[in-house]
């Protein structure tokens, strides 16, 4: 595993749309491992591949329940709303209150290409939304509640 530098505010790559992953190969596994190491070293609860400069639909997250790897994740349902402070490893020191759904269901592939459905509430719901937004070039400040 290796640490990768996190792309910071002002880098136009953060506004680009990531591509669907088609090859579940050693290159993907290396990316996933490196992203997990980077997320833990930076003390974040989620990281999207674009944040290490790779435009692939890959997310890692850990909200205190262990590492999750989400490949080609999509939100399949949303319910309710929540308004909480959010930050981002690409925007150090910046926080703002965002509007997010209270409950989300996400479908995603694992590193073997198998599809799973995950449900998130509270922090996990915010994390799912925040990271999937990154894959579409959206940043948390675009979701500011006020
Ligand atoms: Zn972020």
mmCIF file of C-alpha atoms and ligand atoms in Angstrom:
data_model
loop_
_atom_site.group_PDB
_atom_site.id
_atom_site.type_symbol
_atom_site.label_atom_id
_atom_site.label_comp_id
_atom_site.label_asym_id
_atom_site.label_seq_id
_atom_site.Cartn_x
_atom_site.Cartn_y
_atom_site.Cartn_z
ATOM 1 C CA UNK A 1 0.000 0.000 0.000
ATOM 2 C CA UNK A 2 1.134 3.507 -0.620
ATOM 3 C CA UNK A 3 0.021 6.935 0.381
ATOM 4 C CA UNK A 4 -1.167 9.140 -2.465
ATOM 5 C CA UNK A 5 -1.301 12.915 -2.354
ATOM 6 C CA UNK A 6 -4.767 14.374 -1.893
ATOM 7 C CA UNK A 7 -5.871 16.848 -4.559
ATOM 8 C CA UNK A 8 -6.737 20.197 -3.004
ATOM 9 C CA UNK A 9 -9.168 23.046 -3.588
ATOM 10 C CA UNK A 10 -8.564 24.854 -6.864
ATOM 11 C CA UNK A 11 -7.536 21.756 -8.810
ATOM 12 C CA UNK A 12 -9.945 21.544 -11.767
ATOM 13 C CA UNK A 13 -9.919 17.726 -11.641
ATOM 14 C CA UNK A 14 -12.344 17.978 -8.688
ATOM 15 C CA UNK A 15 -14.981 19.289 -11.113
ATOM 16 C CA UNK A 16 -14.635 16.439 -13.588
ATOM 17 C CA UNK A 17 -16.875 13.434 -13.902
ATOM 18 C CA UNK A 18 -15.342 10.059 -13.112
ATOM 19 C CA UNK A 19 -15.583 7.090 -15.463
ATOM 20 C CA UNK A 20 -17.269 3.755 -14.837
ATOM 21 C CA UNK A 21 -14.874 0.986 -13.762
ATOM 22 C CA UNK A 22 -14.922 -1.930 -16.180
ATOM 23 C CA UNK A 23 -11.757 -3.806 -15.300
ATOM 24 C CA UNK A 24 -11.594 -5.446 -11.885
ATOM 25 C CA UNK A 25 -7.873 -6.033 -12.050
ATOM 26 C CA UNK A 26 -4.696 -5.602 -10.021
ATOM 27 C CA UNK A 27 -4.542 -1.923 -10.948
ATOM 28 C CA UNK A 28 -7.942 -1.398 -9.318
ATOM 29 C CA UNK A 29 -6.893 -3.364 -6.212
ATOM 30 C CA UNK A 30 -3.762 -1.214 -5.902
ATOM 31 C CA UNK A 31 -5.877 1.942 -6.195
ATOM 32 C CA UNK A 32 -8.298 0.700 -3.507
ATOM 33 C CA UNK A 33 -5.453 -0.219 -1.140
ATOM 34 C CA UNK A 34 -3.707 3.110 -1.670
ATOM 35 C CA UNK A 35 -6.953 5.039 -1.186
ATOM 36 C CA UNK A 36 -7.636 3.260 2.117
ATOM 37 C CA UNK A 37 -4.132 4.011 3.366
ATOM 38 C CA UNK A 38 -4.479 7.647 2.322
ATOM 39 C CA UNK A 39 -7.909 8.023 3.955
ATOM 40 C CA UNK A 40 -6.687 6.546 7.259
ATOM 41 C CA UNK A 41 -3.480 8.571 7.248
ATOM 42 C CA UNK A 42 -5.501 11.765 6.641
ATOM 43 C CA UNK A 43 -8.019 10.757 9.290
ATOM 44 C CA UNK A 44 -10.978 11.060 6.920
ATOM 45 C CA UNK A 45 -14.159 8.995 6.853
ATOM 46 C CA UNK A 46 -14.313 8.784 3.072
ATOM 47 C CA UNK A 47 -12.274 9.317 -0.061
ATOM 48 C CA UNK A 48 -13.157 9.293 -3.758
ATOM 49 C CA UNK A 49 -10.600 8.312 -6.414
ATOM 50 C CA UNK A 50 -10.771 11.764 -8.010
ATOM 51 C CA UNK A 51 -9.270 13.106 -4.766
ATOM 52 C CA UNK A 52 -6.078 11.228 -5.557
ATOM 53 C CA UNK A 53 -6.330 12.395 -9.183
ATOM 54 C CA UNK A 54 -7.844 9.234 -10.651
ATOM 55 C CA UNK A 55 -11.100 9.734 -12.595
ATOM 56 C CA UNK A 56 -12.670 6.372 -11.786
ATOM 57 C CA UNK A 57 -15.929 5.666 -9.971
ATOM 58 C CA UNK A 58 -14.249 4.305 -6.848
ATOM 59 C CA UNK A 59 -14.898 5.257 -3.214
ATOM 60 C CA UNK A 60 -13.540 4.041 0.117
ATOM 61 C CA UNK A 61 -15.155 4.918 3.411
ATOM 62 C CA UNK A 62 -15.089 4.039 7.073
ATOM 63 C CA UNK A 63 -17.592 5.570 9.455
ATOM 64 C CA UNK A 64 -16.351 3.485 12.373
ATOM 65 C CA UNK A 65 -17.771 0.159 11.158
ATOM 66 C CA UNK A 66 -14.764 -0.950 9.130
ATOM 67 C CA UNK A 67 -13.529 -0.295 5.613
ATOM 68 C CA UNK A 68 -16.038 -0.222 2.768
ATOM 69 C CA UNK A 69 -15.026 -0.286 -0.881
ATOM 70 C CA UNK A 70 -17.624 0.993 -3.333
ATOM 71 C CA UNK A 71 -17.079 0.627 -7.056
ATOM 72 C CA UNK A 72 -19.508 2.247 -9.501
ATOM 73 C CA UNK A 73 -21.770 3.314 -6.588
ATOM 74 C CA UNK A 74 -25.209 4.764 -7.303
ATOM 75 C CA UNK A 75 -27.871 6.117 -4.986
ATOM 76 C CA UNK A 76 -31.027 4.092 -5.584
ATOM 77 C CA UNK A 77 -33.296 5.722 -2.999
ATOM 78 C CA UNK A 78 -33.368 8.694 -0.623
ATOM 79 C CA UNK A 79 -35.666 9.560 2.240
ATOM 80 C CA UNK A 80 -36.069 12.557 4.529
ATOM 81 C CA UNK A 81 -33.427 15.183 5.117
ATOM 82 C CA UNK A 82 -30.659 16.123 7.539
ATOM 83 C CA UNK A 83 -28.581 19.241 8.045
ATOM 84 C CA UNK A 84 -25.123 18.686 9.535
ATOM 85 C CA UNK A 85 -21.628 20.146 9.315
ATOM 86 C CA UNK A 86 -19.472 18.586 6.633
ATOM 87 C CA UNK A 87 -15.846 18.838 5.676
ATOM 88 C CA UNK A 88 -13.627 17.352 2.984
ATOM 89 C CA UNK A 89 -9.988 16.222 2.786
ATOM 90 C CA UNK A 90 -9.655 18.310 -0.386
ATOM 91 C CA UNK A 91 -10.758 21.457 1.478
ATOM 92 C CA UNK A 92 -8.749 21.412 4.710
ATOM 93 C CA UNK A 93 -10.157 23.576 7.476
ATOM 94 C CA UNK A 94 -13.409 24.342 5.638
ATOM 95 C CA UNK A 95 -16.755 23.239 6.983
ATOM 96 C CA UNK A 96 -20.332 24.020 6.152
ATOM 97 C CA UNK A 97 -23.767 22.775 6.939
ATOM 98 C CA UNK A 98 -25.202 20.770 4.054
ATOM 99 C CA UNK A 99 -28.605 19.437 3.136
ATOM 100 C CA UNK A 100 -28.541 15.675 2.732
ATOM 101 C CA UNK A 101 -31.115 12.887 2.794
ATOM 102 C CA UNK A 102 -31.630 11.226 6.197
ATOM 103 C CA UNK A 103 -31.602 7.732 4.715
ATOM 104 C CA UNK A 104 -30.011 6.553 1.496
ATOM 105 C CA UNK A 105 -29.706 3.237 -0.231
ATOM 106 C CA UNK A 106 -26.703 2.719 -2.467
ATOM 107 C CA UNK A 107 -25.884 -0.039 -4.874
ATOM 108 C CA UNK A 108 -22.233 -0.664 -5.613
ATOM 109 C CA UNK A 109 -19.823 -3.343 -6.732
ATOM 110 C CA UNK A 110 -17.068 -4.792 -4.579
ATOM 111 C CA UNK A 111 -13.549 -5.438 -5.815
ATOM 112 C CA UNK A 112 -14.674 -8.750 -7.324
ATOM 113 C CA UNK A 113 -17.363 -7.003 -9.348
ATOM 114 C CA UNK A 114 -20.242 -8.341 -7.252
ATOM 115 C CA UNK A 115 -23.194 -5.987 -6.641
ATOM 116 C CA UNK A 116 -24.397 -5.174 -3.125
ATOM 117 C CA UNK A 117 -26.998 -2.830 -1.667
ATOM 118 C CA UNK A 118 -26.079 -0.747 1.379
ATOM 119 C CA UNK A 119 -28.276 1.391 3.571
ATOM 120 C CA UNK A 120 -26.946 4.441 5.388
ATOM 121 C CA UNK A 121 -28.363 6.819 7.968
ATOM 122 C CA UNK A 122 -26.802 9.785 9.796
ATOM 123 C CA UNK A 123 -23.029 10.032 9.121
ATOM 124 C CA UNK A 124 -23.048 7.056 6.778
ATOM 125 C CA UNK A 125 -25.797 8.593 4.634
ATOM 126 C CA UNK A 126 -23.879 11.883 4.470
ATOM 127 C CA UNK A 127 -20.677 10.057 3.568
ATOM 128 C CA UNK A 128 -22.319 8.050 0.783
ATOM 129 C CA UNK A 129 -23.765 11.235 -0.715
ATOM 130 C CA UNK A 130 -20.582 13.282 -0.289
ATOM 131 C CA UNK A 131 -18.367 10.678 -1.957
ATOM 132 C CA UNK A 132 -20.785 9.871 -4.789
ATOM 133 C CA UNK A 133 -21.057 13.621 -5.440
ATOM 134 C CA UNK A 134 -17.263 13.681 -5.946
ATOM 135 C CA UNK A 135 -17.652 11.153 -8.762
ATOM 136 C CA UNK A 136 -19.923 13.646 -10.510
ATOM 137 C CA UNK A 137 -17.703 16.698 -9.959
ATOM 138 C CA UNK A 138 -19.885 18.035 -7.137
ATOM 139 C CA UNK A 139 -18.352 19.291 -3.879
ATOM 140 C CA UNK A 140 -19.963 19.618 -0.467
ATOM 141 C CA UNK A 141 -20.141 23.394 -0.650
ATOM 142 C CA UNK A 142 -22.535 23.041 -3.600
ATOM 143 C CA UNK A 143 -24.949 21.448 -1.109
ATOM 144 C CA UNK A 144 -24.655 24.213 1.487
ATOM 145 C CA UNK A 145 -27.865 24.520 3.447
ATOM 146 C CA UNK A 146 -27.673 28.278 3.946
HETATM 147 ZN ZN1 LIG B 1 -14.811 15.287 -0.038
#
